[in-house]
Structures are given as C-alpha cells and as structure tokens.
Amino acid sequence: MSNSVNLIYLDGKTAQVQYKKKPINSGADGTIYATIDNKLALKIYHDPNKDMQRQDKLWQMLSNAPTAEGICWPVAVISDKKNNFIGYAMPLLDLSRCYTIEMLLSKRLRESLKITDSYKFRVTVAISLASKVAELHRLGHYIIDLKPANLSFDKHTADVMVLDCDGFSIKSDKKRFKGHQYTSGYIAPEAFGGKIPPEKLGVGQDLFALTTILFQLLNNGLHPFQGVSKNGYSLPSDNQTKITEGLYPYAIKVHAKIKPSPWSIHTDFPDVLSKAFTQSLTSRVRTKANIWQKLLLEQSLKLKVCKQNSDHAYWQKACPHCQLNQKKAQVKKNIKPNIKSAVKRSAPINNSSQSSSNVSQSSNNQPGSGIGMYAVFFTIAIIVTLVVNFRGGVSPESTYSQPQATPSHIQTKPVENKGVKFEHKTVYKAKTVNSLLGNVTYYKHDMVLLNKSRELVEIPFYQLTGFKSSDAFPLIKHSPFGRIFPSDSPQVSLNKIDFEMAGKKVGQLEYRSDRVYHLDDWQYDSNSEQGYVYNCKYDPNICTHVTQIGMQKKVSFKFNDFKAEKSFPDENTGVSADSYRPWRFNITENGKKIVMLSNFELVVYDIANPSKPIIKQRLPKEWDEWNVTRLLSVNNGQRLFVALAKSEQYGKNYQGFVTELLLVNNTYQVTTNFATLPDSNKMSGVDIATNLKGDVLAIGEYIQPEQNNTRFHILNTPVEVTIAHPVIKLWKKTAQGWQAVRLPNDQIVTLKQNELSPDKVVTKVPANISRSVLVANFSSDSKVMGDLRFNRQFMLSKSGDVLLSGITASKRRDYIKAKASIFKLNFLENEFLLAAELDKTYDPINQSNSPSNTAYLSYLSASLSHDGSQVALGWFVFFDVLSKSSKTRFEKQRYQLELLNVEAMKE
C-alpha cells in the first residue's frame, strides 16, 4: 500500500499527504499512522466497507464538531489514489505526556509511572472530564462506552483528552448514528437489567458512567459499587450485577445489604457531592455533565491542604488520606509478615515510554497492540496488566488464615517452576471435607443364554463440572449403553448431591429412541438447575442437537443434521452436503442462551424458544480446515472465545489459535486474533478458560516441540511423532487490548508443572467432544491413554484469581497416579504462585477385589468451585468381570469423589 493518501475536507477542499510507514498503533478496527509533518493522525480502516454508514457518519461528525480542545474529532475524510474511502484524519496530539485515567486510579501505578499523587490534581482531572462530556452533550453526541481506559489526561496540566470518537453515538440533522460499544461495570442499571442496549439510553448512559468515573477519581480508585457484605448477605462477584441490584453502599441512607469499603474516603465528600453521587447512581434523575463541572469547580476551591503531606487535600475536619495510611499500617502490624512474593514488585517504568495512537512518534517508539485508538505504548501496557479492581472490603495487603494439618493422602507441595519463580512455601492447603464411595454392578448377562433378562441401574458419570457450592453439587447419573465403554447412554438423570448422596433428582431423560446421549462435555446451569448434553445419532461422535435434561417434556436445540452447508445455498463450499463438522456448545452465565459453533457456522438460541435460532451465521472461510477445541461465552453471550487447532497424524505440524468475537448488530465479529498479537504461540488453542468478566484468559499451549521416532510404536513398529511440553499461558485485557502477562523482568508468565518432565507428550488436538478423562486401560502397563493433560480441562474461578490445572496421570502396573495443580493469580501484586499440588495414587484392581481376568478402564476428573475455594476430585473405574464359571459377565463401576477445601495460609 502506498503511503500517500488524499484528504477531503468539509468545504470540499482536498490535499494529498504522506504518512510514516511505521504505524503508531493497530487495533481490531484499523491502523493509526502519523503524517510525515507530525500534524495529523490518520486512521485507516482494515475494512472500510464493513459498515456502510461509516462514511456518512464521519461527514456528519465534520458538520457537528465540538470546539473544545482535547477532543480528538475527525477533521477530514481519507481516500486512496482511486478515490475509495479508507478512513479519516484527526489532530495529532502529543500523548507522550499523557496516560489513561485508568492509570491515575491506582496508587501503585502513579508511583511506578511517576504520576503526581496530588489529590487536587485528581479533582482537576474530574473537572476537565465533566467539561469535555458537557461539550459533547451540548451538541447532542453521546460517548456510550465511557470508561477510564478510553480517556487520557495530561500529566502536567490535568487536561482530559477524549479519544476514539468515531465510535460515539452521533447526532446529525436527519438521524442518529449509534455507538455500539460499552463496558461492564459502567452500564446504567436500567439498560443492563432491562436488556436495553445502552446506546438507546443516550445521555442517561453517559451520565451514569461519568458519575461512576468521577466517584473513582475522588475515592482513590474505588468503584462506587464496591463494598462489604452486611448481615451475611451474599454479594454478587461483579460490579455490574451490583449496579443492577442497586447495591450502592455510599448513599446518605444506610443500605440494608452492603456497607462501604473500609478503604473509602467518601465521608470526607461535601454534602452537595454526596447527594449528587447518590442521586445519579441510585435513580434515573442524574446530574448533568455541565452541573458536575460547576459543582466540582466550586468545591475544589474549598479544599484544604494537609500539613503532614502536601499531596493530601480534604474538605472536612481531618485528612482522610492520613487516616487511611494509619489504618493500613495498623493492619500490617497486626498480622505476621506475608509470604515472600514469588516475583519482585514492579520496578518503575522509564518515563520516556510513550503513549500510542495520537502521538508524535520518535524513531525508537514501539507500536502498541491494543484495540483502542489511543492506547498507550507496549511498555506501559505491561504495567496495566497489574490493574484489577479491589474486591469489596479487601485491603491491598492480603491476609492469610492459620495453617492446619494436611491430610496424609493429599500431598501439598509447592515447588519451583522453571518458567516462573514460584515460592518454596505452602500458601494453600487442601483439606478433605467429605468423600463419597461406591461399588455397583450396573449390567450383567448370561454368556450361555444371551437373551436372558438384563439388569440396568444408574451410576455416577465420570465427568465433573464446575459447581457453585458443595451442598448442591451437580452430578449426572446414567445407565451405560454398552459394555465397558460408558461414554454414551440412552437414559440420563441430573442430580444435586451434598457428598453424602442425600440430594435430589432434578432432571431426567429416558428417550430410548434417541440412540445416544453423549455426556463427556455436558454443562450445567445453576440458575435453572438444568443440565445440557449432546444428542447424537449413529454414534456418540456424530451429534446433531443439544438436549436439556428436564423433568418435563424433552427440549432440544438443533445445530446440524449432516447438511449444515445447505443452510447457505448461495455458497459453494466445496464440501459434500452430507459432511459432518464437529462442534461445541456453551450456555451463557445467566442460563438464557445457548451458543453452538463449528468451524463453519455459529448458531445461538434463546433457551425459552428452541424452535428457531436467534442468530445463524457463516464463520470465516479460513477456519474451514480447523477443529474447534473449546467455546466460551462471557457477558451473557455478548463476547465469545473460540479455540481452534489442527495437526497431521501423530501430532505433526500442530497449530492452534484463539479468537475473541463480539456481538455487534446481531452478528458476531472477530475483534481479536491472539495469533497476531506479540508473544503469541502458534502451538496454541489446546484449551481455554476465562473468568466471569472475561478480562483474564488462560490458553493451553505446547512449548519446546521436537520430532521423536524412538518412544512410540504402532503394532511394534516405530512411528515418528511430535512431542512437546504442555503449558498454560495467561493473558490480561487492558486499556491497550490483550497483553500476555509479564513479570517485571519482562518474562512472560507461563504456568507449567512443578518441574517440566523429561517425558514430553504427543502434540495432539483434543477431541471435538471432549474425551479428556480416560487415563488407563487394561492392555497398557506403562503408558497412559487418552487426552488427560496439564493444559486441558483446566478451570479459572469466576474472579480469575485461582486456576486449577488439568490432571496429569501416569500408570505403573496396577497403580494410577494423578496430579492437579492449584495456582494463585494476583495480578495486582504481580504474584503468580504455584499454591499446591494435589497428588492421588490408587490401586483400582486391589480395591475392587476382582479376579485376575478383569479388564478395566479408569477415568479421572477434577472441578473447581465458582469462587475458587473448593476442588472436587473424582476417580471412576469400569470393570468387565467374567465369573469363575465363565458363564456370566458383570459390568461394574467403582468410584470415589473427594471434596477438598482450598484455604489460604500464613507463613
């Protein structure tokens, strides 16, 4: 592409400019370049025709431009040499002296980046922000996605700069151009609770988000809906749900369910500000931006400077900042020293690091990788990965409970990881709370009289899933369809147990005509207490529907019937109409939608209406040759994460990648391809897990691959395979987009087994319908079968601070040894600890008291509670036993489930 473009101004004048070949920044929507003369920034869209209204919207923006400085508004439309529309131009601001407001809200980041700690400075930023929003509202424009990460401030003058303006809701003379972006934690309650797109609220959405940010600026970064539970009330884990439920703890009237964070200084606010915050955050009558500007300006003149610290300023009788420092010092004094950090604290970043996008770029600047137009440069982006919101009532200084004895059968032993320096101390213990044992014959038949009546019973299925609490643990029971292989069943029930089997049956399927229900990748919705399984035909690997396990009538959601391609008759796919594409499904966290996806198409149903999908779309053609290994949804289906992988036989040429999709105008669009980001690994996409907010992503990968033709044999003949170490890489979504999590020494955080085993594993693509729990069989004495691995079936807690790895297993003679690792992830303190290892060894043959002519298959599974406080660990063995008389064959199952408490410890 030529680096020369045409500028077309509102008055019809044109000019030709050249821009630097090295971009300032590149995001999902377009790439930013600086002109040669450093006067303009050019945003050139990746796909200018993606939104046909985009060009018209830009012309209307030129016609209705604000006059205030610091709002990066388009000044001209850009065309290429063929006069094709490709983007727009705007002033090139010097953001080398600017940071995002998100950085201003963290004391640690202010110190690291050498941003002033002056409270008066933050109040001035608040005034400037209100003034910029007021100017846009005066013209009828709305920001909609108003949040700290999208706003910058001058570190010398405190002036706020409003960026990414082409995404705003724009008023024109004839129509309104909507802004479709918005962020959880800043959405007005009537929009989120009423399922109304925030852009439809217009000014109401902006004023709610503005008030939230102003509160954070004045209250040391605390979100206005962060607080502490009152009277034992169970608080939602995320701020957006608290917003929807009206859990505002700082109102003048005391709230019955939530009280203020002990780290809040809201009691120092003048009454006029407290009333404005309360009204704007608890009702739909919100203080307008120009009124906020006036109130804050008036009250800023009344601030008193602290005699002890000139950075402190306050309104009431005593300095709340000094009081807060004293409280923190007292907390540190009252507890024993914390465990030593697994990594050193963040070192200050050289202040010469520049911001992105609208920056006068020097020759040694590095391009950022975030999606925001004016995201700060990569070096600063690393620091932002440390930023997470404090959970209500939790001090920045973490505390630990007293240690207790660890049960002898669970070995808890943190050790050093070669990739990340983990602490050689136990910071987690795993205590067995309860266990559940069983030994049952589920099927028998006479070898002589094959038509003799058979005996069928339901038994626990071996695949565990995430759970909310141990007293309502979801568990599938089934009557296996075949002998020793138990993965499919014509009869299924869903139960809730309390680890004494004193639970209840909450759903059942008994439709014998449905041939097969595949259970290996089942899901459970705790909202409706419903389970969901694959409904298949012919065999458990060819599935066409997802069926709900309910007590009433059968409810199924159709994905394909071997003719999915015929749904798009205008396309010549080059694939047989009867071809079958394996697929995945995911239930949204509110239990109201089901998302189904193959490498070809994506289908979404409203759970309440299984007759017709609400979304059905073709996926990128470049995915056609890939296998979908995992599908996750966040924000109730607003965003999706998809993992894909492929390889030749025996793991050769393994490749994988992960993408993030965003729902825009009822269509999912790829916003992030992790394969294109810095620090990506082409051997990725084995599996993925995310937290509830969707801003922490764990990706299963392989490292250090090698070809091997000595260790593996097929029919006693050596075969060449690709082997590698399984690992999990962490990613954090920041103001600059997704970044691989790094340590202060710039090392990428990669979670590994305590020590990388010299025995690498085959780089295998997981089964599309997961069979990741098979660990041993009767014909193998030293090798482990199946897909059980450290980098598969791992889980994150909803808050994203605890990760349970996949299980690794080995088999020697009749003993099976299994291991799962628990990691503590503290992004704020930049600590990533191997907290505990759960080791389990068992001897299924001896425990079964079975004769020597017994064949068996053994399965293992582990799951994590939503809050990360408990782990369920289970092993299930299926026996095929021939009686001594060789006349009767019995199929049996033996199982053991253990519930483990994961509790923090002091040193």
PDB file of C-alpha atoms in Angstrom, residues 152-362:
ATOM      1  CA  SER A 152      -6.368  10.181  28.715  1.00  0.00           C
ATOM      2  CA  PHE A 153      -5.064  13.096  30.772  1.00  0.00           C
ATOM      3  CA  ASP A 154      -2.056  15.382  30.522  1.00  0.00           C
ATOM      4  CA  LYS A 155       0.261  14.548  33.412  1.00  0.00           C
ATOM      5  CA  HIS A 156       1.314  18.202  33.663  1.00  0.00           C
ATOM      6  CA  THR A 157      -1.929  20.121  33.181  1.00  0.00           C
ATOM      7  CA  ALA A 158      -4.583  17.532  34.191  1.00  0.00           C
ATOM      8  CA  ASP A 159      -6.454  18.287  30.964  1.00  0.00           C
ATOM      9  CA  VAL A 160      -8.517  15.328  29.737  1.00  0.00           C
ATOM     10  CA  MET A 161      -8.374  14.095  26.154  1.00  0.00           C
ATOM     11  CA  VAL A 162     -11.337  12.197  24.681  1.00  0.00           C
ATOM     12  CA  LEU A 163     -10.303   9.573  22.143  1.00  0.00           C
ATOM     13  CA  ASP A 164     -11.817   7.035  19.707  1.00  0.00           C
ATOM     14  CA  CYS A 165     -14.588   9.457  18.756  1.00  0.00           C
ATOM     15  CA  ASP A 166     -15.691   7.584  15.633  1.00  0.00           C
ATOM     16  CA  GLY A 167     -17.315   5.019  17.930  1.00  0.00           C
ATOM     17  CA  PHE A 168     -19.588   7.579  19.622  1.00  0.00           C
ATOM     18  CA  SER A 169     -23.332   7.984  19.156  1.00  0.00           C
ATOM     19  CA  ILE A 170     -23.500  10.948  16.774  1.00  0.00           C
ATOM     20  CA  LYS A 171     -26.388  13.322  16.202  1.00  0.00           C
ATOM     21  CA  SER A 172     -26.936  14.634  12.689  1.00  0.00           C
ATOM     22  CA  ASP A 173     -29.602  16.834  11.174  1.00  0.00           C
ATOM     23  CA  LYS A 174     -31.683  13.888   9.971  1.00  0.00           C
ATOM     24  CA  LYS A 175     -30.762  10.813  12.033  1.00  0.00           C
ATOM     25  CA  ARG A 176     -28.658   9.440  14.873  1.00  0.00           C
ATOM     26  CA  PHE A 177     -25.675   7.178  14.287  1.00  0.00           C
ATOM     27  CA  LYS A 178     -25.473   4.691  17.123  1.00  0.00           C
ATOM     28  CA  GLY A 179     -22.415   3.802  19.177  1.00  0.00           C
ATOM     29  CA  HIS A 180     -22.439   0.084  19.814  1.00  0.00           C
ATOM     30  CA  GLN A 181     -19.544  -0.324  22.272  1.00  0.00           C
ATOM     31  CA  TYR A 182     -19.993  -0.415  26.049  1.00  0.00           C
ATOM     32  CA  THR A 183     -18.244  -1.946  29.026  1.00  0.00           C
ATOM     33  CA  SER A 184     -19.461  -3.940  32.020  1.00  0.00           C
ATOM     34  CA  GLY A 185     -19.178  -2.007  35.280  1.00  0.00           C
ATOM     35  CA  TYR A 186     -20.212   1.265  33.629  1.00  0.00           C
ATOM     36  CA  ILE A 187     -23.604   0.320  32.159  1.00  0.00           C
ATOM     37  CA  ALA A 188     -26.662   2.059  33.601  1.00  0.00           C
ATOM     38  CA  PRO A 189     -28.868  -0.337  35.607  1.00  0.00           C
ATOM     39  CA  GLU A 190     -31.993   0.277  33.549  1.00  0.00           C
ATOM     40  CA  ALA A 191     -30.083  -0.782  30.408  1.00  0.00           C
ATOM     41  CA  PHE A 192     -28.395  -3.862  31.810  1.00  0.00           C
ATOM     42  CA  GLY A 193     -31.341  -5.003  33.923  1.00  0.00           C
ATOM     43  CA  GLY A 194     -33.912  -4.209  31.271  1.00  0.00           C
ATOM     44  CA  LYS A 195     -31.837  -5.724  28.440  1.00  0.00           C
ATOM     45  CA  ILE A 196     -31.869  -2.376  26.660  1.00  0.00           C
ATOM     46  CA  PRO A 197     -28.826  -1.548  24.510  1.00  0.00           C
ATOM     47  CA  PRO A 198     -27.007   1.257  26.364  1.00  0.00           C
ATOM     48  CA  GLU A 199     -26.859   3.389  23.223  1.00  0.00           C
ATOM     49  CA  LYS A 200     -30.654   3.671  23.388  1.00  0.00           C
ATOM     50  CA  LEU A 201     -30.365   5.483  26.739  1.00  0.00           C
ATOM     51  CA  GLY A 202     -28.133   8.115  25.200  1.00  0.00           C
ATOM     52  CA  VAL A 203     -27.434  10.845  27.737  1.00  0.00           C
ATOM     53  CA  GLY A 204     -28.648   8.663  30.623  1.00  0.00           C
ATOM     54  CA  GLN A 205     -25.948   6.063  29.903  1.00  0.00           C
ATOM     55  CA  ASP A 206     -23.238   8.731  29.637  1.00  0.00           C
ATOM     56  CA  LEU A 207     -24.241  10.402  32.894  1.00  0.00           C
ATOM     57  CA  PHE A 208     -24.222   7.126  34.813  1.00  0.00           C
ATOM     58  CA  ALA A 209     -20.761   6.223  33.502  1.00  0.00           C
ATOM     59  CA  LEU A 210     -19.496   9.773  34.089  1.00  0.00           C
ATOM     60  CA  THR A 211     -20.683   9.711  37.708  1.00  0.00           C
ATOM     61  CA  THR A 212     -19.009   6.332  38.232  1.00  0.00           C
ATOM     62  CA  ILE A 213     -15.658   7.627  36.953  1.00  0.00           C
ATOM     63  CA  LEU A 214     -15.906  10.856  38.966  1.00  0.00           C
ATOM     64  CA  PHE A 215     -16.535   8.779  42.102  1.00  0.00           C
ATOM     65  CA  GLN A 216     -13.446   6.683  41.340  1.00  0.00           C
ATOM     66  CA  LEU A 217     -11.322   9.798  40.827  1.00  0.00           C
ATOM     67  CA  LEU A 218     -12.435  11.269  44.146  1.00  0.00           C
ATOM     68  CA  ASN A 219     -12.303   7.999  46.111  1.00  0.00           C
ATOM     69  CA  ASN A 220      -8.817   6.636  45.350  1.00  0.00           C
ATOM     70  CA  GLY A 221      -9.958   4.375  42.520  1.00  0.00           C
ATOM     71  CA  LEU A 222     -12.749   2.574  44.406  1.00  0.00           C
ATOM     72  CA  HIS A 223     -15.690   1.687  42.196  1.00  0.00           C
ATOM     73  CA  PRO A 224     -18.899   3.154  43.681  1.00  0.00           C
ATOM     74  CA  PHE A 225     -20.500  -0.306  43.887  1.00  0.00           C
ATOM     75  CA  GLN A 226     -17.617  -1.952  45.727  1.00  0.00           C
ATOM     76  CA  GLY A 227     -18.415  -2.625  49.331  1.00  0.00           C
ATOM     77  CA  VAL A 228     -18.654  -5.174  52.129  1.00  0.00           C
ATOM     78  CA  SER A 229     -21.437  -7.644  52.765  1.00  0.00           C
ATOM     79  CA  LYS A 230     -23.850  -6.717  55.532  1.00  0.00           C
ATOM     80  CA  ASN A 231     -25.904  -9.105  57.687  1.00  0.00           C
ATOM     81  CA  GLY A 232     -24.468 -12.122  55.872  1.00  0.00           C
ATOM     82  CA  TYR A 233     -25.877 -11.109  52.503  1.00  0.00           C
ATOM     83  CA  SER A 234     -24.161 -12.892  49.601  1.00  0.00           C
ATOM     84  CA  LEU A 235     -22.888 -10.166  47.300  1.00  0.00           C
ATOM     85  CA  PRO A 236     -22.573 -10.673  43.532  1.00  0.00           C
ATOM     86  CA  SER A 237     -18.984 -11.113  42.389  1.00  0.00           C
ATOM     87  CA  ASP A 238     -19.058  -8.402  39.717  1.00  0.00           C
ATOM     88  CA  ASN A 239     -19.791  -4.691  39.883  1.00  0.00           C
ATOM     89  CA  GLN A 240     -22.300  -4.721  37.016  1.00  0.00           C
ATOM     90  CA  THR A 241     -24.612  -7.109  38.849  1.00  0.00           C
ATOM     91  CA  LYS A 242     -24.316  -4.956  41.971  1.00  0.00           C
ATOM     92  CA  ILE A 243     -25.282  -1.956  39.852  1.00  0.00           C
ATOM     93  CA  THR A 244     -28.339  -3.758  38.532  1.00  0.00           C
ATOM     94  CA  GLU A 245     -29.377  -4.808  42.049  1.00  0.00           C
ATOM     95  CA  GLY A 246     -28.914  -1.263  43.388  1.00  0.00           C
ATOM     96  CA  LEU A 247     -26.159  -2.239  45.845  1.00  0.00           C
ATOM     97  CA  TYR A 248     -24.708   1.265  46.301  1.00  0.00           C
ATOM     98  CA  PRO A 249     -23.111   1.368  49.772  1.00  0.00           C
ATOM     99  CA  TYR A 250     -22.179   5.067  49.896  1.00  0.00           C
ATOM    100  CA  ALA A 251     -25.659   6.583  49.868  1.00  0.00           C
ATOM    101  CA  ILE A 252     -26.665   9.006  52.565  1.00  0.00           C
ATOM    102  CA  LYS A 253     -29.272   6.454  53.699  1.00  0.00           C
ATOM    103  CA  VAL A 254     -27.675   3.249  55.039  1.00  0.00           C
ATOM    104  CA  HIS A 255     -28.133   0.224  52.779  1.00  0.00           C
ATOM    105  CA  ALA A 256     -29.529  -2.982  54.302  1.00  0.00           C
ATOM    106  CA  LYS A 257     -27.301  -5.422  52.382  1.00  0.00           C
ATOM    107  CA  ILE A 258     -23.991  -3.691  51.736  1.00  0.00           C
ATOM    108  CA  LYS A 259     -21.760  -1.296  53.624  1.00  0.00           C
ATOM    109  CA  PRO A 260     -18.861   0.882  52.463  1.00  0.00           C
ATOM    110  CA  SER A 261     -15.370  -0.459  51.892  1.00  0.00           C
ATOM    111  CA  PRO A 262     -13.081   0.269  54.862  1.00  0.00           C
ATOM    112  CA  TRP A 263     -10.695   1.896  52.380  1.00  0.00           C
ATOM    113  CA  SER A 264     -13.205   4.512  51.245  1.00  0.00           C
ATOM    114  CA  ILE A 265     -12.831   8.260  51.972  1.00  0.00           C
ATOM    115  CA  HIS A 266     -16.377   9.136  50.902  1.00  0.00           C
ATOM    116  CA  THR A 267     -17.191  10.537  54.368  1.00  0.00           C
ATOM    117  CA  ASP A 268     -14.923  13.464  53.511  1.00  0.00           C
ATOM    118  CA  PHE A 269     -17.019  14.484  50.489  1.00  0.00           C
ATOM    119  CA  PRO A 270     -19.030  17.722  50.803  1.00  0.00           C
ATOM    120  CA  ASP A 271     -22.756  17.108  51.214  1.00  0.00           C
ATOM    121  CA  VAL A 272     -23.525  18.573  47.796  1.00  0.00           C
ATOM    122  CA  LEU A 273     -21.256  16.000  46.116  1.00  0.00           C
ATOM    123  CA  SER A 274     -22.559  13.097  48.230  1.00  0.00           C
ATOM    124  CA  LYS A 275     -26.127  13.973  47.264  1.00  0.00           C
ATOM    125  CA  ALA A 276     -25.209  14.235  43.578  1.00  0.00           C
ATOM    126  CA  PHE A 277     -23.469  10.847  43.664  1.00  0.00           C
ATOM    127  CA  THR A 278     -26.397   9.207  45.465  1.00  0.00           C
ATOM    128  CA  GLN A 279     -28.997  10.643  43.130  1.00  0.00           C
ATOM    129  CA  SER A 280     -27.081   9.828  39.953  1.00  0.00           C
ATOM    130  CA  LEU A 281     -26.172   6.276  40.949  1.00  0.00           C
ATOM    131  CA  THR A 282     -29.475   5.200  42.526  1.00  0.00           C
ATOM    132  CA  SER A 283     -32.081   6.856  40.290  1.00  0.00           C
ATOM    133  CA  ARG A 284     -32.640   7.831  36.686  1.00  0.00           C
ATOM    134  CA  VAL A 285     -32.582  11.531  37.561  1.00  0.00           C
ATOM    135  CA  ARG A 286     -28.878  12.116  37.060  1.00  0.00           C
ATOM    136  CA  THR A 287     -26.701  15.170  37.480  1.00  0.00           C
ATOM    137  CA  LYS A 288     -25.840  16.613  34.079  1.00  0.00           C
ATOM    138  CA  ALA A 289     -22.227  16.945  32.960  1.00  0.00           C
ATOM    139  CA  ASN A 290     -22.224  20.764  32.994  1.00  0.00           C
ATOM    140  CA  ILE A 291     -23.646  20.711  36.539  1.00  0.00           C
ATOM    141  CA  TRP A 292     -20.945  18.267  37.626  1.00  0.00           C
ATOM    142  CA  GLN A 293     -18.366  20.644  36.163  1.00  0.00           C
ATOM    143  CA  LYS A 294     -19.837  23.549  38.130  1.00  0.00           C
ATOM    144  CA  LEU A 295     -20.150  21.584  41.418  1.00  0.00           C
ATOM    145  CA  LEU A 296     -16.639  20.174  41.261  1.00  0.00           C
ATOM    146  CA  LEU A 297     -15.125  23.552  40.383  1.00  0.00           C
ATOM    147  CA  GLU A 298     -16.904  25.230  43.299  1.00  0.00           C
ATOM    148  CA  GLN A 299     -15.899  22.515  45.771  1.00  0.00           C
ATOM    149  CA  SER A 300     -12.294  22.369  44.563  1.00  0.00           C
ATOM    150  CA  LEU A 301     -11.850  25.928  45.804  1.00  0.00           C
ATOM    151  CA  LYS A 302     -12.761  24.730  49.305  1.00  0.00           C
ATOM    152  CA  LEU A 303     -10.113  22.004  49.512  1.00  0.00           C
ATOM    153  CA  LYS A 304      -7.653  22.286  52.395  1.00  0.00           C
ATOM    154  CA  VAL A 305      -4.032  21.163  52.050  1.00  0.00           C
ATOM    155  CA  CYS A 306      -2.787  18.672  54.656  1.00  0.00           C
ATOM    156  CA  LYS A 307       0.034  19.938  56.869  1.00  0.00           C
ATOM    157  CA  GLN A 308       1.621  16.483  57.022  1.00  0.00           C
ATOM    158  CA  ASN A 309       1.646  15.801  53.283  1.00  0.00           C
ATOM    159  CA  SER A 310       1.194  18.482  50.637  1.00  0.00           C
ATOM    160  CA  ASP A 311      -0.218  15.884  48.181  1.00  0.00           C
ATOM    161  CA  HIS A 312      -3.148  15.372  50.538  1.00  0.00           C
ATOM    162  CA  ALA A 313      -6.190  17.623  50.372  1.00  0.00           C
ATOM    163  CA  TYR A 314      -9.527  17.328  52.128  1.00  0.00           C
ATOM    164  CA  TRP A 315     -12.873  19.006  52.828  1.00  0.00           C
ATOM    165  CA  GLN A 316     -13.882  18.045  56.359  1.00  0.00           C
ATOM    166  CA  LYS A 317     -12.057  18.370  59.703  1.00  0.00           C
ATOM    167  CA  ALA A 318      -9.311  15.760  59.362  1.00  0.00           C
ATOM    168  CA  CYS A 319      -7.230  14.422  56.472  1.00  0.00           C
ATOM    169  CA  PRO A 320      -8.784  11.104  55.362  1.00  0.00           C
ATOM    170  CA  HIS A 321      -5.644  10.167  53.427  1.00  0.00           C
ATOM    171  CA  CYS A 322      -3.525  10.245  56.557  1.00  0.00           C
ATOM    172  CA  GLN A 323      -6.168   8.246  58.419  1.00  0.00           C
ATOM    173  CA  LEU A 324      -6.205   5.676  55.638  1.00  0.00           C
ATOM    174  CA  ASN A 325      -2.406   5.332  55.762  1.00  0.00           C
ATOM    175  CA  GLN A 326      -2.583   4.804  59.518  1.00  0.00           C
ATOM    176  CA  LYS A 327      -5.231   2.113  59.058  1.00  0.00           C
ATOM    177  CA  LYS A 328      -3.100   0.270  56.518  1.00  0.00           C
ATOM    178  CA  ALA A 329      -0.061   0.472  58.797  1.00  0.00           C
ATOM    179  CA  GLN A 330      -2.103  -0.954  61.666  1.00  0.00           C
ATOM    180  CA  VAL A 331      -3.316  -3.839  59.508  1.00  0.00           C
ATOM    181  CA  LYS A 332       0.266  -4.700  58.589  1.00  0.00           C
ATOM    182  CA  LYS A 333       1.290  -4.529  62.229  1.00  0.00           C
ATOM    183  CA  ASN A 334      -1.478  -6.842  63.403  1.00  0.00           C
ATOM    184  CA  ILE A 335      -0.663  -9.693  61.033  1.00  0.00           C
ATOM    185  CA  LYS A 336       2.503 -11.699  60.665  1.00  0.00           C
ATOM    186  CA  PRO A 337       4.685 -10.926  57.674  1.00  0.00           C
ATOM    187  CA  ASN A 338       3.151 -12.105  54.476  1.00  0.00           C
ATOM    188  CA  ILE A 339       4.776 -14.821  52.399  1.00  0.00           C
ATOM    189  CA  LYS A 340       7.557 -13.533  50.228  1.00  0.00           C
ATOM    190  CA  SER A 341       6.490 -12.573  46.787  1.00  0.00           C
ATOM    191  CA  ALA A 342       7.046 -15.139  44.118  1.00  0.00           C
ATOM    192  CA  VAL A 343       8.324 -12.331  41.966  1.00  0.00           C
ATOM    193  CA  LYS A 344       9.740  -8.922  42.739  1.00  0.00           C
ATOM    194  CA  ARG A 345       7.473  -5.915  42.883  1.00  0.00           C
ATOM    195  CA  SER A 346       7.084  -3.875  39.768  1.00  0.00           C
ATOM    196  CA  ALA A 347      10.043  -1.679  39.007  1.00  0.00           C
ATOM    197  CA  PRO A 348       9.248   1.861  37.892  1.00  0.00           C
ATOM    198  CA  ILE A 349       8.901   2.216  34.162  1.00  0.00           C
ATOM    199  CA  ASN A 350      11.164   4.705  32.481  1.00  0.00           C
ATOM    200  CA  ASN A 351       9.076   7.803  31.998  1.00  0.00           C
ATOM    201  CA  SER A 352      10.321   8.169  28.451  1.00  0.00           C
ATOM    202  CA  SER A 353       7.878   5.437  27.403  1.00  0.00           C
ATOM    203  CA  GLN A 354       5.390   6.985  25.030  1.00  0.00           C
ATOM    204  CA  SER A 355       1.681   6.596  24.536  1.00  0.00           C
ATOM    205  CA  SER A 356       0.182   5.270  21.345  1.00  0.00           C
ATOM    206  CA  SER A 357      -2.134   6.336  18.614  1.00  0.00           C
ATOM    207  CA  ASN A 358      -2.165  10.111  18.577  1.00  0.00           C
ATOM    208  CA  VAL A 359       1.499  10.560  19.470  1.00  0.00           C
ATOM    209  CA  SER A 360       4.320  12.467  17.864  1.00  0.00           C
ATOM    210  CA  GLN A 361       6.413   9.354  17.354  1.00  0.00           C
ATOM    211  CA  SER A 362      10.167   9.186  17.761  1.00  0.00           C
TER     212      SER A 362
END
